[in-house]
XYZ file of C-alpha atoms in Angstrom:
220
model
C 0.000 0.000 0.000
C 1.158 3.572 -0.633
C 0.686 4.507 3.021
C 3.404 2.027 4.026
C 5.973 4.314 2.424
C 5.725 6.611 5.392
C 7.592 4.329 7.803
C 10.057 3.176 5.185
C 10.865 6.753 4.185
C 11.349 7.986 7.734
C 13.595 5.073 8.614
C 15.867 6.129 5.748
C 16.018 9.862 6.383
C 18.278 10.610 9.404
C 19.818 13.698 7.775
C 16.466 15.268 6.848
C 14.874 14.415 10.182
C 17.843 15.856 12.055
C 17.494 19.082 10.087
C 13.800 19.486 10.928
C 14.264 18.446 14.568
C 17.136 20.903 14.754
C 14.863 23.727 13.616
C 12.326 22.962 16.320
C 15.015 22.426 18.971
C 16.283 25.931 18.310
C 12.771 27.397 18.284
C 12.783 27.982 14.531
C 9.931 27.653 12.057
C 9.813 25.714 8.806
C 9.094 27.123 5.361
C 6.483 24.729 3.939
C 5.304 24.811 0.312
C 2.142 22.983 -0.767
C 1.084 22.735 -4.409
C -1.420 20.767 -6.500
C -0.207 19.337 -9.812
C -1.431 17.146 -12.626
C 0.184 13.727 -13.043
C 2.488 15.176 -15.704
C 3.701 17.927 -13.392
C 1.744 21.079 -14.257
C 0.424 23.352 -11.499
C -1.518 25.497 -13.979
C -2.952 24.974 -17.419
C -1.956 27.090 -20.439
C -2.079 30.811 -19.721
C -2.378 30.198 -15.986
C -5.756 28.464 -16.343
C -6.720 26.757 -13.067
C -10.080 25.408 -14.236
C -8.375 22.411 -15.849
C -6.668 21.360 -12.606
C -7.818 18.179 -10.809
C -9.284 19.889 -7.739
C -11.264 17.751 -5.312
C -13.097 18.392 -2.064
C -10.222 16.903 -0.038
C -7.982 19.704 -1.326
C -9.622 22.238 0.989
C -9.479 19.882 3.969
C -5.743 19.499 3.372
C -5.287 23.265 3.112
C -7.187 23.927 6.345
C -4.957 21.470 8.212
C -1.834 23.277 7.003
C -3.265 26.700 7.783
C -4.016 25.648 11.366
C -0.271 25.382 12.129
C 0.844 28.422 10.131
C 2.123 31.640 11.628
C 2.746 33.486 8.362
C 1.540 33.087 4.776
C 3.748 33.898 1.778
C 2.546 34.692 -1.736
C 3.539 35.916 -5.150
C 1.535 38.821 -6.561
C -0.923 37.031 -8.881
C -1.780 34.216 -6.501
C -2.160 36.609 -3.592
C -4.700 38.888 -5.242
C -6.788 35.994 -6.556
C -6.640 34.155 -3.243
C -7.552 37.187 -1.139
C -10.435 38.146 -3.404
C -11.917 34.644 -3.351
C -11.619 33.961 0.379
C -12.705 37.417 1.504
C -15.953 36.781 -0.389
C -16.284 33.377 1.297
C -15.774 35.026 4.705
C -18.782 37.251 4.013
C -20.930 34.415 2.644
C -23.298 33.087 5.309
C -24.064 30.022 3.175
C -20.441 28.806 3.204
C -19.751 25.775 5.390
C -17.613 25.668 8.537
C -14.516 24.421 6.730
C -14.674 27.198 4.131
C -15.168 29.815 6.835
C -12.169 28.364 8.668
C -9.947 28.732 5.607
C -11.278 32.228 4.951
C -10.566 33.264 8.529
C -6.941 32.131 8.313
C -6.352 33.660 4.874
C -7.765 37.040 5.852
C -6.280 37.325 9.353
C -2.863 35.606 9.370
C 0.160 37.860 8.786
C 1.151 37.657 5.122
C 4.256 38.414 3.093
C 3.705 39.385 -0.536
C 6.883 38.929 -2.576
C 6.648 41.331 -5.485
C 8.622 44.012 -7.298
C 5.530 45.482 -8.949
C 2.905 45.533 -6.195
C 2.425 48.978 -4.652
C 1.403 49.354 -0.980
C -2.142 50.637 -0.578
C -3.049 51.594 3.015
C -6.732 51.697 2.051
C -6.820 48.150 0.651
C -8.691 45.593 2.803
C -5.573 43.399 2.933
C -3.231 46.185 4.086
C -3.618 45.499 7.816
C -2.241 41.948 7.553
C 0.104 42.111 4.563
C 3.606 43.447 3.973
C 5.089 43.758 0.487
C 8.693 42.590 0.175
C 10.790 42.934 -3.014
C 12.283 39.738 -4.426
C 15.860 40.680 -3.532
C 14.878 41.172 0.128
C 12.720 38.034 0.379
C 15.464 35.532 1.383
C 16.587 37.662 4.334
C 12.995 38.343 5.414
C 12.026 34.671 5.275
C 15.160 33.704 7.186
C 14.167 36.227 9.879
C 10.647 34.772 10.060
C 11.989 31.237 10.381
C 14.299 32.291 13.191
C 11.389 33.978 14.944
C 9.746 30.561 15.348
C 6.115 31.692 15.363
C 4.395 28.814 13.520
C 5.117 27.479 10.047
C 5.821 29.869 7.199
C 3.406 28.548 4.566
C 3.142 28.978 0.803
C 0.495 27.662 -1.603
C 1.098 27.654 -5.358
C 3.150 30.662 -6.558
C 5.735 28.392 -8.201
C 7.644 31.279 -9.774
C 8.016 32.661 -6.245
C 8.978 29.514 -4.313
C 11.190 27.927 -7.004
C 14.067 30.383 -6.331
C 13.605 29.943 -2.569
C 13.994 26.192 -2.937
C 17.175 26.700 -4.950
C 18.530 28.872 -2.135
C 17.844 26.167 0.447
C 15.133 28.126 2.287
C 12.282 25.643 1.735
C 12.232 22.922 4.403
C 9.238 20.890 3.286
C 7.558 20.466 -0.100
C 4.097 18.915 -0.300
C 2.915 17.934 -3.778
C -0.697 16.861 -4.275
C -0.837 14.873 -7.500
C -4.273 14.786 -9.095
C -5.789 12.317 -11.556
C -5.328 14.288 -14.765
C -2.833 14.691 -17.609
C -2.754 18.229 -19.001
C -0.123 17.829 -21.687
C 0.869 21.485 -21.442
C 0.785 24.399 -19.022
C 3.068 25.797 -16.325
C 5.488 23.299 -14.841
C 5.834 22.689 -11.123
C 9.551 23.474 -11.066
C 11.903 25.303 -13.423
C 15.024 25.750 -11.291
C 18.286 23.873 -10.997
C 18.485 20.403 -9.484
C 17.270 20.230 -5.865
C 17.616 17.258 -3.527
C 14.491 15.862 -1.860
C 13.692 12.960 0.466
C 10.221 11.372 0.454
C 8.849 10.956 3.973
C 5.155 10.317 3.335
C 2.979 9.168 0.452
C -0.750 8.847 1.079
C -4.069 9.178 -0.710
C -6.196 11.928 0.796
C -9.366 10.335 2.228
C -12.304 10.219 -0.155
C -10.289 11.444 -3.121
C -7.865 10.511 -5.898
C -5.303 13.052 -4.705
C -1.949 11.534 -3.764
C -0.043 13.574 -1.180
C 3.710 13.348 -1.565
C 5.556 14.969 1.302
C 9.254 15.723 0.888
C 11.959 17.215 3.059
C 14.682 19.103 1.255
C 18.240 17.777 1.387
C 20.054 20.710 -0.205
């Protein structure tokens, strides 16, 4: 069974486990990236189209679990604006269920870092009270500071063009890839950087879905 990989992987990962345990022992946070992809490795369809992605109900349950341990959210510009707009509407929707309201509450209240060279601060924007804009050149130092602060996980969803360089720099501690049951054939690839070492520590099927969660620790 796929779930048996969890014990096998952890038995074979002393270096990765030591790194993560070392972070917690020193009161540091992890930078965790979670992304949904097609089986052939695309996180978006052509032109950034998300409607072709293999979303399932379990996707939101997974996201809520990650958000519950997060201290800070990190975004790229495009993903941030779309995400904020969607979940702020959910927060105001009385017909949304408890899980959706939970996600909306985290998205709209957790401190957020927006990594962008083009986004302009707007003190009148509804997101201004929780969000700081950081230029790309300053992002590594800012994320290092947040990790050292140790106030919950630093969490990123999607935004591959934003987290790819961070992974290359060794700042990402954990990468979670949800692989859905679809082949897109074309679109935007999950990763476009130089070679990065990973160690699989968990492989499971999300309950009630066809989404396979692959959880990796980075090895540098």
